[in-house]
C-alpha positions as CSV (number, residue, x, y, z in Angstrom):
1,X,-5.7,9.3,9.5
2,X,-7.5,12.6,9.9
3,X,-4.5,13.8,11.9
4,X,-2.5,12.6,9.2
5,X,-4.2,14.3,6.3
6,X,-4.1,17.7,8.5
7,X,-0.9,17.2,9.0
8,X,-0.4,16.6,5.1
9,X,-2.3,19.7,4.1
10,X,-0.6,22.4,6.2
11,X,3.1,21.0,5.0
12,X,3.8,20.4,8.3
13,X,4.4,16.5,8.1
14,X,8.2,15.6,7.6
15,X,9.4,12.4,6.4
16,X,12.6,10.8,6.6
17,X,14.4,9.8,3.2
18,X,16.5,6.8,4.0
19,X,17.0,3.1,2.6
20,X,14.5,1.1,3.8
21,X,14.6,-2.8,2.9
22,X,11.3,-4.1,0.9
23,X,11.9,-7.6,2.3
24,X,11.8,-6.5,6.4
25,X,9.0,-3.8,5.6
26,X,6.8,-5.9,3.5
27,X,7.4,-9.3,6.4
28,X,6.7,-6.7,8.8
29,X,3.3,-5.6,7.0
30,X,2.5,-9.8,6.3
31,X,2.6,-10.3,10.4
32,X,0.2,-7.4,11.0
33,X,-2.4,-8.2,8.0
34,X,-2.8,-11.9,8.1
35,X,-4.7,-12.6,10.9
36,X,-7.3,-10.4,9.4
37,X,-7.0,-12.2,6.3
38,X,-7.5,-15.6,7.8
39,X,-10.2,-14.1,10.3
40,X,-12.3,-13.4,6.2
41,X,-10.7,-16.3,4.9
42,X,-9.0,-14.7,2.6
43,X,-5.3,-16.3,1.5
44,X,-2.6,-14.1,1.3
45,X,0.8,-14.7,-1.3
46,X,3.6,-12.4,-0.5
47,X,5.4,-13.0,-4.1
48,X,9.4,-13.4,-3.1
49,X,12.2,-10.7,-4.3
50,X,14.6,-12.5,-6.9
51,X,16.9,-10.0,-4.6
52,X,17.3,-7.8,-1.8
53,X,15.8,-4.1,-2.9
54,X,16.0,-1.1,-0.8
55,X,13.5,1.7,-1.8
56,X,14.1,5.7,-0.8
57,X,11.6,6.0,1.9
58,X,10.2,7.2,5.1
59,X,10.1,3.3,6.7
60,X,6.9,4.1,8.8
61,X,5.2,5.9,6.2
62,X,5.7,3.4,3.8
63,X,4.4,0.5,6.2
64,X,1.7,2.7,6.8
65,X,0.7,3.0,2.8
66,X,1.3,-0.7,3.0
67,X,-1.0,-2.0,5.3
68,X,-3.5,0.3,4.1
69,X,-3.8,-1.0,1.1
70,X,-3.5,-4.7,2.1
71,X,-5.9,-4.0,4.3
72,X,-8.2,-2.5,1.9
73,X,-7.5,-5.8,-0.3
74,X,-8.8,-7.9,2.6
75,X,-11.8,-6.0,3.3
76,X,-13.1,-5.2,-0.2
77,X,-12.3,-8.6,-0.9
78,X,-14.6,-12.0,-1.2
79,X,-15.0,-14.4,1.0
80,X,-12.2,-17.4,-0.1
81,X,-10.8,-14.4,-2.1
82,X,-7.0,-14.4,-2.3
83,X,-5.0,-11.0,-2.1
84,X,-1.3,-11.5,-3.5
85,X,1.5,-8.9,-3.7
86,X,4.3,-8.8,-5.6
87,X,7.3,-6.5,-6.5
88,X,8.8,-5.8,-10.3
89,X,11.1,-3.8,-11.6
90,X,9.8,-0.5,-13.5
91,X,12.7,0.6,-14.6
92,X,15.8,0.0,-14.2
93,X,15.9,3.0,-10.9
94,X,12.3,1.7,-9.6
95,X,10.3,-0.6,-8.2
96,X,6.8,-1.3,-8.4
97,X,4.9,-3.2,-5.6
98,X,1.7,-4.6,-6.3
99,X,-1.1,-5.3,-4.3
100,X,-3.7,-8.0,-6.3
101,X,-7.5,-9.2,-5.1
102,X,-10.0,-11.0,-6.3
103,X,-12.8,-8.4,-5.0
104,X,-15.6,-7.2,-7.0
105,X,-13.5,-4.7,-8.9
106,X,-14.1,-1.1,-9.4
107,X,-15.7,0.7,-12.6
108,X,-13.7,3.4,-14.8
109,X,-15.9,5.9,-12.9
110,X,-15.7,4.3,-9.8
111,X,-11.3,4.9,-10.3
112,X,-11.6,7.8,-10.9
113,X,-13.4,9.0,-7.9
114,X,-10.8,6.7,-6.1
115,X,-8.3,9.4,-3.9
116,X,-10.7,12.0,-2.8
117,X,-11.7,12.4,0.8
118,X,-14.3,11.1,2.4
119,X,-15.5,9.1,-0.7
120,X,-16.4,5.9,0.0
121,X,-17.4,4.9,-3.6
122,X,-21.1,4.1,-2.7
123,X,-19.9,1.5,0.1
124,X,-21.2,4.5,3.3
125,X,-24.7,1.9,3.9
126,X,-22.5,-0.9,3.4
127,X,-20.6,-3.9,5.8
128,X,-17.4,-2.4,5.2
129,X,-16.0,0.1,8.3
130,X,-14.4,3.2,7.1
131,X,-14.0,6.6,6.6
132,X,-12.9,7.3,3.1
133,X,-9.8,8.9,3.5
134,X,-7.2,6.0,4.1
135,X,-6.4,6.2,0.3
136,X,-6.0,10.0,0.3
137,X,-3.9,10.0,3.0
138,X,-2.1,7.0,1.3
139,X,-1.9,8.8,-2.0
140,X,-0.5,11.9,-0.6
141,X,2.1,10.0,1.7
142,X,3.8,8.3,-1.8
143,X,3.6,11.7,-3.4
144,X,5.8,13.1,-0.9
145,X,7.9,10.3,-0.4
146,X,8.7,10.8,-4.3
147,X,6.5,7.9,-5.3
148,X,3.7,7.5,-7.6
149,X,0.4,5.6,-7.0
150,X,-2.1,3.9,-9.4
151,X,-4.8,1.2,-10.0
152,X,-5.7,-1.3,-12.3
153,X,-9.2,-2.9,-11.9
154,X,-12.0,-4.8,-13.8
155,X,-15.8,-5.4,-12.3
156,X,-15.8,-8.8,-11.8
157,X,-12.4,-9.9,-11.6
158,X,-10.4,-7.3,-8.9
159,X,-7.9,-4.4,-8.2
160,X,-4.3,-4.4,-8.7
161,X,-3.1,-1.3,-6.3
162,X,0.4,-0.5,-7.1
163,X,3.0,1.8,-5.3
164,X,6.2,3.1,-7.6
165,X,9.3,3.6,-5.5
166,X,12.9,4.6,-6.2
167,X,15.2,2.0,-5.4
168,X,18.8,2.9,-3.7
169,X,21.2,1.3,-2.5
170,X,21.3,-0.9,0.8
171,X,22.6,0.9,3.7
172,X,26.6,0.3,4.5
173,X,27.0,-2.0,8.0
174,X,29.5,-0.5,10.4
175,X,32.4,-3.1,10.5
176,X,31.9,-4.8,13.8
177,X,34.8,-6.3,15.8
């Protein structure tokens, strides 16, 4: 992630701009997250699309936002805590996808301390592994894939990280013979 954010910083990262499907992305994501999840015992929901959607993105990059933030749902998460994620429409040209836990939840000042480096919001002494940068590097990824990133949260009750994408249109299929 250092790498990453270096790479971020001196412009030099380039991303690809392409449909990408939500459904293969986000069952790809689900395969690599869960056994974490069940290694906490934490349950998992992947929330079904009413329809296919394909988002404007760079397909790594966006599995790499992602897991990141699944995998900050499952860490920061309680034990028997439940991390679900969903996607809604926006607006009619976007899609929101929303990553919910039932962690501890984060204070007003706590948010907005949220995206800058090597913060880890009080949590250095704690269990928790990390280096405080996954969610600027996350952060900064959307941003330049045209995407906007947010949070919801209440102490006590848990975080709703959500990740605004442009939808487009599904890639055509070469006729085959």
């Amino acid at each position: 992630e250092i790498l990453d954010l270096a790479l971020i910083e001196s412009g030099k990262l380039t991303l690809s701009g392409e449909p990408v499907s939500l459904t293969e992305v986000l069952a790809e994501c689900r395969a690599m997250v869960e056994p974490q999840a069940q290694q906490r015992g934490i349950g998992m929901v992947f929330a079904r699309l009413e329809q296919p959607r394909c988002v404007k993105a760079d397909r790594t990059r966006l599995k790499q936002v992602l897991i990141n933030l699944l995998f900050n749902a499952i860490k920061y998460n309680q034990p028997g805590g439940h991390v679900t994620v969903e996607c809604t429409l926006a607006t009619p040209e976007t899609i929101r996808i929303s990553v919910r836990d039932t962690g501890p939840g984060l204070s007003a000042a706590q948010q907005a301390q949220l995206f800058q480096p090597f913060n880890r919001l009080g949590q250095e002494n704690g269990d928790v592994e990390g280096t405080g940068i996954g969610l600027v590097v996350t952060q900064r990824l959307v941003h330049l894939m045209g995407g906007e990133i947010g949070v919801d949260s209440t102490p006590g009750v848990g975080s709703v990280f959500w990740v605004q994408m442009a939808l487009t249109a599904a890639p055509l299929r070469a006729p085959t013979d």
